[in-house]
Each structure stands twice: as structure tokens, then as C-alpha cells.
Coordinates of C-alpha atoms in Angstrom, one line a residue:
X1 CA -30.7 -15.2 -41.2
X2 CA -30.9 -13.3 -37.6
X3 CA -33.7 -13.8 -35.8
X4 CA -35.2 -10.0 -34.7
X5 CA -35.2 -10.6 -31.0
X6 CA -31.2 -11.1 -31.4
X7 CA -30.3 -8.4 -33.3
X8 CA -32.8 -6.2 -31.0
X9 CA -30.3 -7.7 -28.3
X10 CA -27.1 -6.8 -30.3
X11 CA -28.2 -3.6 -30.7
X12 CA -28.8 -2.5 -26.7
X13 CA -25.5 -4.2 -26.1
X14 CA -23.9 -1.8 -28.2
X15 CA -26.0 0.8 -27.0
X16 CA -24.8 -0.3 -23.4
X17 CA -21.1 -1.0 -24.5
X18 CA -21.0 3.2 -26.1
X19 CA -22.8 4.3 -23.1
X20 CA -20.5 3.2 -20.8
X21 CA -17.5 4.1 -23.1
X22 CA -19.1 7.9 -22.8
X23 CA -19.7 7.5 -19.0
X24 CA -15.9 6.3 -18.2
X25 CA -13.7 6.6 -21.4
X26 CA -11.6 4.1 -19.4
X27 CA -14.0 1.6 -20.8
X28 CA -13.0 2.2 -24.5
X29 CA -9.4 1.6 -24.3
X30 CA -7.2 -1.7 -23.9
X31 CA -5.7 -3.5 -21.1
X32 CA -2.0 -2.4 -20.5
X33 CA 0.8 -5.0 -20.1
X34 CA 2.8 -3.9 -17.7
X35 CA 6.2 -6.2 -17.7
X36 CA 7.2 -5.1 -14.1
X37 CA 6.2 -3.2 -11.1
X38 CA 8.5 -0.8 -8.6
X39 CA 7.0 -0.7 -5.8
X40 CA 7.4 2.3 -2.9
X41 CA 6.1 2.3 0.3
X42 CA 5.8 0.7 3.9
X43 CA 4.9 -2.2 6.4
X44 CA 1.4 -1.5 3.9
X45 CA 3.4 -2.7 0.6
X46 CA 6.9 -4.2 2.1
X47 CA 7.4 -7.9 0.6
X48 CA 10.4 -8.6 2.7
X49 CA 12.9 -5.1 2.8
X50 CA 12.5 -5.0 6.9
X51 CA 13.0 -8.5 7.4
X52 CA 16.3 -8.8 5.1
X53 CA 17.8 -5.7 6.7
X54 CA 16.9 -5.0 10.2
X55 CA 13.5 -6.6 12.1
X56 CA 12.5 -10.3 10.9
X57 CA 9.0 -11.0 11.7
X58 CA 8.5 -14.3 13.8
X59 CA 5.9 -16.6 13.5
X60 CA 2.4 -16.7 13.7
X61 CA 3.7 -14.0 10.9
X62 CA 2.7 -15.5 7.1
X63 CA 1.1 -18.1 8.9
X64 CA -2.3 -17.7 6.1
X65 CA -0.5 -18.5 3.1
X66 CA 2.7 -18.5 3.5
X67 CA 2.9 -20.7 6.4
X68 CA 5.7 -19.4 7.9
X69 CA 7.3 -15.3 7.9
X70 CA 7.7 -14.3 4.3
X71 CA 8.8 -10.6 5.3
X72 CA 5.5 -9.8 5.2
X73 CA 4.0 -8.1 8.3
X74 CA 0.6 -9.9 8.5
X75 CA -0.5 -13.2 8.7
X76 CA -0.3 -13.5 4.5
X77 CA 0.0 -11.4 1.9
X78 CA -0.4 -7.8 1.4
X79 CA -2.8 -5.4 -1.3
X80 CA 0.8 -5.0 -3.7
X81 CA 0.7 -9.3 -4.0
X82 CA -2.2 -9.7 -5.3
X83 CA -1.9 -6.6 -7.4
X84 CA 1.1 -7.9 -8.7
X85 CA -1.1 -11.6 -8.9
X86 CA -3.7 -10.0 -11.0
X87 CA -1.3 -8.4 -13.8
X88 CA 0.4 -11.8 -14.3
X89 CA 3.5 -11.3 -12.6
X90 CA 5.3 -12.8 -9.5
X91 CA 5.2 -11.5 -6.5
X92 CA 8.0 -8.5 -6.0
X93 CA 11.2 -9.2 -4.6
X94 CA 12.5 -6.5 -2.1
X95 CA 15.4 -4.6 -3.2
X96 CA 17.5 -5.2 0.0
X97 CA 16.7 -9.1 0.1
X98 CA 20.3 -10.4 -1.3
X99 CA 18.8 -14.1 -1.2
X100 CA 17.3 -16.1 -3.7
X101 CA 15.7 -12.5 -5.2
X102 CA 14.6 -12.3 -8.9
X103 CA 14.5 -8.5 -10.5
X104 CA 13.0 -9.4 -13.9
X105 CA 9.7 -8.1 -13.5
X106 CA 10.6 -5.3 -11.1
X107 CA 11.3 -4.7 -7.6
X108 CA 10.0 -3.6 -4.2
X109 CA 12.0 -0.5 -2.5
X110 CA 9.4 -0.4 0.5
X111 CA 10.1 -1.2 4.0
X112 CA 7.9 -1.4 7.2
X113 CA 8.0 1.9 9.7
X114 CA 9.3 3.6 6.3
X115 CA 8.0 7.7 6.0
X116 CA 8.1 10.0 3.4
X117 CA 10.4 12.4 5.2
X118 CA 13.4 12.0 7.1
X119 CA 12.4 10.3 10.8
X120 CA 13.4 11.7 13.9
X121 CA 14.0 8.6 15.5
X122 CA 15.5 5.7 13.6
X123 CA 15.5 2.1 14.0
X124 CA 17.3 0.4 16.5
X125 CA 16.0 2.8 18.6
X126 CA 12.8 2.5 20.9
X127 CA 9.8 3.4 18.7
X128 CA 12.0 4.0 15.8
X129 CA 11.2 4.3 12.3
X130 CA 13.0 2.8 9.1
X131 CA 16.0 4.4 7.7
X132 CA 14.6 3.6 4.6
X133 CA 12.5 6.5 3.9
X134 CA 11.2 7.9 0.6
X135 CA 14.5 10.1 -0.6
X136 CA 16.5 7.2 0.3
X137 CA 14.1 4.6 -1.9
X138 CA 14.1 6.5 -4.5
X139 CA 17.8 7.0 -4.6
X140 CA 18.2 2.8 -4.6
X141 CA 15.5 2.8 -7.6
X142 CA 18.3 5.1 -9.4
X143 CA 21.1 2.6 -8.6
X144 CA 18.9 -0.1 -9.3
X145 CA 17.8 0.9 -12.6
X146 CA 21.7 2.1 -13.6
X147 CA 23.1 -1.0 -12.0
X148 CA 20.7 -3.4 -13.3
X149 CA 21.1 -2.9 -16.8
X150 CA 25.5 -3.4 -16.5
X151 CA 24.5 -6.9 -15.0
X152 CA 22.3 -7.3 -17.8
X153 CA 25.3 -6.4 -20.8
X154 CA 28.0 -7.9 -18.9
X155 CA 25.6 -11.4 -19.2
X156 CA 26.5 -14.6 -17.0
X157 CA 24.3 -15.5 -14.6
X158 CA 22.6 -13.0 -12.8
X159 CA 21.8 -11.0 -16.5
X160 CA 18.2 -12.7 -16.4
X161 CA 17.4 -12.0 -12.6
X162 CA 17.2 -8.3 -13.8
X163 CA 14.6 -6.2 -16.2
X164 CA 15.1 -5.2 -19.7
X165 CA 16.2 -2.0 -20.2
X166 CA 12.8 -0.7 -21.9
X167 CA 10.4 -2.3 -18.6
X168 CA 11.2 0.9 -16.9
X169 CA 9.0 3.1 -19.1
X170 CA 6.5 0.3 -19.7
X171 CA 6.1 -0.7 -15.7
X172 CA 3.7 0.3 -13.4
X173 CA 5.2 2.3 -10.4
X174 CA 3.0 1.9 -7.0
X175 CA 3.1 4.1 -3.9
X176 CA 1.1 3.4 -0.6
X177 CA 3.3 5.6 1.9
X178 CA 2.4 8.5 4.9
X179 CA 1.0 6.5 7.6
X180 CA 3.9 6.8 9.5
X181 CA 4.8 10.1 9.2
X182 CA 1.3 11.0 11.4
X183 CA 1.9 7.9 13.6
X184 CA 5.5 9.6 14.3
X185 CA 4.0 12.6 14.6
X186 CA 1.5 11.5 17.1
X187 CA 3.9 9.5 19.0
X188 CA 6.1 12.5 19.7
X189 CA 3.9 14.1 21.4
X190 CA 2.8 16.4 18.9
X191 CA -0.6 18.0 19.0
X192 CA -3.6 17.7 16.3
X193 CA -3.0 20.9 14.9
X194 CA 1.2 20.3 14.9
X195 CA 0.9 17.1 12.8
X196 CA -1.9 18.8 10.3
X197 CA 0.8 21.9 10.0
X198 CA 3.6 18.9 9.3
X199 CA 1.4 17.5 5.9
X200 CA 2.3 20.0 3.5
X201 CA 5.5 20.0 4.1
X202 CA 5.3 15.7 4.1
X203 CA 2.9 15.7 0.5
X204 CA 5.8 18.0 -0.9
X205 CA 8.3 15.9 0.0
X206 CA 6.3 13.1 -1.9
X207 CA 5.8 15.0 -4.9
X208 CA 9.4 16.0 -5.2
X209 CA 10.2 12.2 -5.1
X210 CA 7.1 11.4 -7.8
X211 CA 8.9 14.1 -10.1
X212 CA 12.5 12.6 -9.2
X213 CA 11.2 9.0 -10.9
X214 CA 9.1 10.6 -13.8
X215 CA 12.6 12.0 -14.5
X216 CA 13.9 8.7 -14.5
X217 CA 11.5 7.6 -16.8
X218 CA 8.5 6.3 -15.2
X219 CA 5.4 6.7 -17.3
X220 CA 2.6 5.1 -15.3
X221 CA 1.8 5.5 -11.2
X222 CA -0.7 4.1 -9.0
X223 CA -0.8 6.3 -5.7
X224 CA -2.8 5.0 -2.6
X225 CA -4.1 7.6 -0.1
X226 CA -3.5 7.0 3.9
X227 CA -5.8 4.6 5.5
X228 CA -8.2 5.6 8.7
X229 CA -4.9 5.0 11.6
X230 CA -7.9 6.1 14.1
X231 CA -9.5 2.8 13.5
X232 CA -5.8 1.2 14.2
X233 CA -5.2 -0.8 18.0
X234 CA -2.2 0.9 18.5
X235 CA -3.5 4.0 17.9
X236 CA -7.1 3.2 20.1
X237 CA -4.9 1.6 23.0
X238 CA -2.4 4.7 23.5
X239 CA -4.8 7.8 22.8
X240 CA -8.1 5.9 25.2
X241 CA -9.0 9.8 25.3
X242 CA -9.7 10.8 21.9
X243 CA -13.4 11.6 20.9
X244 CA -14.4 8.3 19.0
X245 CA -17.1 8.1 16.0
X246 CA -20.3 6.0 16.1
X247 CA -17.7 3.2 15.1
X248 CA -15.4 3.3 17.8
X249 CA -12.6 4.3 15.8
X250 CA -10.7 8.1 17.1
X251 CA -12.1 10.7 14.9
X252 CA -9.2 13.1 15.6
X253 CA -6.7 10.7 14.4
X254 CA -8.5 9.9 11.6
X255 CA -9.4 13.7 10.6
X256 CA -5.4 14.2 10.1
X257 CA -5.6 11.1 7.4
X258 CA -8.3 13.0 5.2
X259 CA -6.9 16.0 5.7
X260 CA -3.4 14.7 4.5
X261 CA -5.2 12.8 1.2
X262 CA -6.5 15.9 0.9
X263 CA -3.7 17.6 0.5
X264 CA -2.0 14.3 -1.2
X265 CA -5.1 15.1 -4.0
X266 CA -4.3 19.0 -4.4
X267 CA -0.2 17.6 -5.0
X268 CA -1.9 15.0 -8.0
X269 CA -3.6 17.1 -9.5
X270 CA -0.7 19.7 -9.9
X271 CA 1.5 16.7 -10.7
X272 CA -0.5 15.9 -13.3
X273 CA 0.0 19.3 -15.0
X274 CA 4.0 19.2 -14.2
X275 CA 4.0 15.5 -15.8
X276 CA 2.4 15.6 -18.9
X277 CA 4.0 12.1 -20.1
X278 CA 2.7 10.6 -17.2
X279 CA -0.6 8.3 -16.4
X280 CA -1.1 9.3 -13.1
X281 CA -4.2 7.3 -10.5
X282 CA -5.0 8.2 -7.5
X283 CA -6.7 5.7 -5.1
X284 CA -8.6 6.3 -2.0
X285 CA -8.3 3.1 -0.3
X286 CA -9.0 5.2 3.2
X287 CA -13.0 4.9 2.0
X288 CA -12.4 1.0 1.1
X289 CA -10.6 0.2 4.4
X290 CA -13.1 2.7 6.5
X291 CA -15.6 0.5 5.2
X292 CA -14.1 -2.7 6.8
X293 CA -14.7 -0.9 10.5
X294 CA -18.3 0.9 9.6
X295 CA -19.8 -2.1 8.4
X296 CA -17.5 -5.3 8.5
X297 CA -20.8 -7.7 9.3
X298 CA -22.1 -6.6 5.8
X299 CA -18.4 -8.2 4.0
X300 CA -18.0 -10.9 6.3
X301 CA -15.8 -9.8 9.1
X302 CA -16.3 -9.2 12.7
X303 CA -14.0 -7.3 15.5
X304 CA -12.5 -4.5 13.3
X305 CA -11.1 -3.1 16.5
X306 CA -9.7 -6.1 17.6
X307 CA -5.9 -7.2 16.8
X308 CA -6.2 -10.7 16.0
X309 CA -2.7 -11.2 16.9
X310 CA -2.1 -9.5 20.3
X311 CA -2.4 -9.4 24.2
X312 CA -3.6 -6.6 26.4
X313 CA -6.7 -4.4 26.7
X314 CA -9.9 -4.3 25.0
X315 CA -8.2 -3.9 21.7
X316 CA -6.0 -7.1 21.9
X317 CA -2.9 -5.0 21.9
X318 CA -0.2 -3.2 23.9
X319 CA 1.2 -5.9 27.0
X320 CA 2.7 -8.3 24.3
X321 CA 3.3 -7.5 20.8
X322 CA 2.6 -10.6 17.7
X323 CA 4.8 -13.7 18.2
X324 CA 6.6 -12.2 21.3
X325 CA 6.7 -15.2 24.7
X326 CA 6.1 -12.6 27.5
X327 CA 5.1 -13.3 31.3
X328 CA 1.9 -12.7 32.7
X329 CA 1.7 -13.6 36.6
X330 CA 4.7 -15.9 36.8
X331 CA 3.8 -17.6 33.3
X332 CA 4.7 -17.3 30.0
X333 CA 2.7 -16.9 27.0
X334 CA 3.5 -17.0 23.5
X335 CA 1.0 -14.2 21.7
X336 CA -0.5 -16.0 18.6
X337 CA -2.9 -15.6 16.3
X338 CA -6.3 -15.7 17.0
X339 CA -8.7 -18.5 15.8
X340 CA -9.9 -17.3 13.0
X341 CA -7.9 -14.7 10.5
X342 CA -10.0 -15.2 7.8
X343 CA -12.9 -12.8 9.2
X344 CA -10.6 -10.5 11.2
X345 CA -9.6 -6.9 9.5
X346 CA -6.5 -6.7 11.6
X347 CA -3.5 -8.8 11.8
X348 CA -1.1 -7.2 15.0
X349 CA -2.7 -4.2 15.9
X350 CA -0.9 -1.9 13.0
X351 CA -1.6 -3.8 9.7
X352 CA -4.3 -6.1 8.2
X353 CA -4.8 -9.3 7.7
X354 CA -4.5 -11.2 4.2
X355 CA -8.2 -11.5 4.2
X356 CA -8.8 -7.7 4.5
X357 CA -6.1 -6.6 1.9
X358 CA -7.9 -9.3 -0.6
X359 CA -11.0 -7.7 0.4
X360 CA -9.1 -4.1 -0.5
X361 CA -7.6 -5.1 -3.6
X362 CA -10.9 -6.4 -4.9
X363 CA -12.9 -3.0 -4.5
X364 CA -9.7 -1.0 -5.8
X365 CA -8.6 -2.9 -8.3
X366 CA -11.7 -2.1 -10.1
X367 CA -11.2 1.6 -10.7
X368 CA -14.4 2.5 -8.6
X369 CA -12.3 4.4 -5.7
X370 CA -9.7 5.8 -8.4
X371 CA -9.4 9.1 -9.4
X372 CA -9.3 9.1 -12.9
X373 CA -12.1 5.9 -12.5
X374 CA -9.0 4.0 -14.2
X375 CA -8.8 0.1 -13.4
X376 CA -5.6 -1.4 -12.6
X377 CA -5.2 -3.0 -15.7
X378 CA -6.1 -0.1 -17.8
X379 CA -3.6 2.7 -15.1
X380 CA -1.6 3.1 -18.4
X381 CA -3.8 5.5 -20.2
X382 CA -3.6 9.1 -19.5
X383 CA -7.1 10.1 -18.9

């Protein structure tokens, strides 16, 4: 027979277990199994596109856990590893690797210095962006998934390096692009008020995109806002000028970043009434990464600011960029990592360091910085 004092307990756990089902309905339903993940994006999310196409990173690159470049720029891996950790599945292969690359549970389409529109300037040019941009990823997703399934019936070899046909409806597709369509923006000499007039035009452009692979049957999407790129080295180091916040980081820059999620939330929410098939999340990871610079002591880090893999200034970047030899006085110096990566927030002066995207993944991954307050594991459900 039950004792009272555990069925008292029974009953406040079901009471706790319906009030939190009420609270967040995300809490009633089931995990999803997602059998694959395509993957859209930039330097934030890119698992190796760069580096098999046109810019290899050198070592101290992957140096964390790799222990050597892995086409990954940072010292390890990035936010969309250990996403793709967490749901069981390998880590993504990028579409333009031709070597030693497995498809079956999805692929990656994002490159580094990608944008959502069209760049002005285009790698191998100086400060040059990837030709890769968002039109152009989304057109190799429509190859891919056409292309993909004629390997598949014609059999032989490469049939089991590629998904089953019905993965495309079941996967989870994952965004985390726009950064560099402000950093190009800034870079060209473009006022404040020019690049915030350019975001509409940029959040349109993504949507039309979003639409483009709902169309091609994509059911589930987990979109990442912009991070704060005023807290970035290379943006402190070449705007010294700019008003900074109470945490050093340059408030102007950083006011274009919420003003284009804001926009990027507006486009959702409209998507979400233009996609009614679709489960659609929308992450603010610009709160969880501001967090690292406003109060890194209280998660373990120190010198936000600071690239740990850099030469020149105050900010550890701009006279030599990571893994470069360059010549200082008559010498040369080869510009390595500093000591310790492990409580540094960022890597080279653009992107962070395995230990801050962990440190990302593990607040987002939760559903407390989504909009719906969906989990990863639960982005299926239309909310």
C-alpha cells in the first residue's frame, strides 16, 4: 500500500508536470527525431565550405579539439556541432567539401564572409566577401536535394553517403546569417543610418529564401538572430571612435544588430502566417553572446574584448591576423593562440572560441532565448 507522504508527493509532481505544460505547451509534447540537418549560414555555422573552395584556415585554427584546421574558423568547433552533437547525429559535412564527405544525415551550404544579399566585393579581392551568398545556397540545397536522390536510385557506392528521400521533410533546417551584410556595410564606408536603411531590403531577401526552401519541402527551421559585432576586435580596432557602452563594446554598431533582429522578428512572424506547414523558432542568441562581454567573470571567462588569437592594439588584433608569420622590427612572429582558449570569448578577432559557442549552445539549446520558448529537440512542433 502507498505510504500518504508519497502519494502527497506524486500528486505536486503532477501538479508541477500540468503547470508547466500550461506555462510552455512545449513541455507537453515529445522530442522530435530529426534524421538530418541543412544548415545555412556563415564563418558562425561553416563546417568546412571556405576551406574546400577558396581560404583554408592555418593552424593554431582547430587547435581545441580538432587539433589541427577542420574548416572551421575558431580554435574548435562551432554552435551548429554541437547542435548537431546533441540530436544524435555527426557533425555536417559542407556541401562544397568533395573529400571524404558523408550526406546521409544532411549537409552544410554555409560558408565564412557569406551574406544574405549579393556582396559588392567578392573574394579574392581585398576585404572580399564569399560568393556563396544566400540565393546561391539555397540554389545548391535545390541541386542537392534533386541530385542526391538519382545517386541514391542509381545505387553503387556513393547511394548511402546521401539522405533518404523523406529526411527532407523530417530534417531540421538552421540559419545563423547577416553579420556580414552590416560588417560590409560598415566597411564601405557607409554611414549608421545607410546600413539601417540597407536591413529591410537584407531581411526580405532572407525571407524570400526561407519561402524558396519551405517550397522545397522543409517543414522545421531554427533561425538565429545577429550577434552584438560592436563587441567584435575587428570592429573595436577599425571604428576607435564610436561611442562605447559601460562594456566597452561600440554601441552604434551594435544598435544596427537589434535593429536588424528587429526587423528579422517582424519577417518571422509574417512568415509564420505565409507558412502554415512550417515549425518556425526564432533564437536570440545576440542576448546569449551579449552576455559573454557584460558579465563574462560571472560564466568563467575573462578578456571579451580581447582576440585570443591576434597581434596589434589593445584588442589583440589588426597588425597580424591568426596563424599569419609577419615581421615586427626586423623579426618574425608567428601569431598564435593565446594561453588559454578555454576562458577566452574570442578566437581571431571576428569569431568565438569553442568554449564560448559551447557556452551559447547550452543557454539556446534550452528554448529559454527562443521565440516560441521551443527547445531544440522539441523545434518540430508548430506552436
Amino acid at each position: 500500500m502507498e505510504s500518504p507522504k508519497f502519494t502527497t508527493s506524486l500528486r505536486c509532481l503532477c501538479m508541477l508536470l500540468l503547470c508547466a505544460a500550461t506555462l510552455n505547451p512545449a513541455f507537453a509534447l515529445k522530442n522530435c527525431t530529426f534524421p538530418a540537418i541543412f544548415n545555412f549560414g556563415d564563418s558562425n555555422s561553416d563546417t568546412g565550405g571556405l576551406s574546400a573552395s577558396l581560404i583554408t584556415p592555418k593552424p593554431p585554427y582547430g587547435e581545441t579539439y580538432f587539433h589541427k584546421p577542420a574548416g572551421r574558423f575558431s580554435d574548435g568547433r562551432l554552435i551548429i556541432d554541437f547542435m548537431a552533437k546533441s540530436l544524435g547525429l555527426p557533425y555536417l559535412s559542407a556541401y562544397l567539401d568533395s573529400l571524404g564527405t558523408n550526406f546521409t544525415h544532411g549537409a552544410n551550404f554555409a560558408t565564412a564572409a557569406s551574406t544574405i544579399r549579393l556582396p559588392i566585393n567578392i573574394i579574392p579581392r581585398l576585404g572580399g566577401f564569399s560568393p556563396f551568398y544566400l540565393d546561391i545556397q539555397y540554389s545548391q540545397f535545390r541541386q542537392f536535394k534533386n541530385r542526391s536522390q538519382i545517386i541514391r536510385q542509381k545505387g553503387g557506392a556513393f547511394a548511402n553517403l546521401m539522405p533518404k528521400g523523406d529526411y527532407f521533410s523530417k530534417a531540421l533546417y538552421t540559419f545563423d546569417i547577416g553579420q556580414n551584410d552590416l560588417g560590409e556595410g560598415f566597411f564601405s564606408n557607409m554611414t549608421i543610418e545607410e546600413v539601417n536603411a540597407s536591413v529591410p531590403d537584407i531581411v526580405n531577401k532572407f525571407s524570400t529564401n526561407v519561402k524558396n526552401i519551405y517550397n522545397l519541402g522543409a517543414r522545421s527551421f531554427w533561425i538565429h538572430n545577429t550577434g552584438p559585432i560592436g563587441c567584435l576586435p575587428y570592429i573595436l580596432a577599425n571604428f576607435q571612435s564610436a561611442q562605447r557602452d559601460s562594456y566597452g563594446c561600440a554601441k552604434p554598431y551594435n544598435d544596427v544588430a537589434q535593429y536588424f533582429n528587429h526587423k528579422l522578428k517582424e519577417a518571422i512572424v509574417q512568415l509564420r502566417k505565409d507558412l502554415p506547414l512550417a515549425a518556425i523558432t526564432h533564437v536570440d542568441v545576440y542576448s546569449v553572446k551579449y552576455s559573454l562581454f557584460s558579465k563574462p567573470k560571472e560564466y568563467g571567462f575573462e578578456l571579451p574584448l580581447v582576440a585570443c588569437c591576434g597581434y596589434g592594439g589593445i584588442y589583440n588584433y589588426g597588425s597580424g591576423g591568426c596563424g599569419e608569420t609577419i615581421t615586427i622590427n626586423g623579426s618574425q612572429i608567428f601569431v598564435g593562440s593565446c594561453e588559454r582558449p578555454s576562458i577566452r570569448v574570442n578566437w581571431d578577432g571576428i569569431h568565438y572560441t569553442e568554449a564560448a559557442n559551447k557556452f551559447i549552445f547550452d543557454q539556446i539549446s534550452t528554448g529559454l532565448f527562443s521565440d516560441p520558448p521551443t527547445p531544440l529537440k522539441m523545434a518540430c512542433h508548430n506552436i
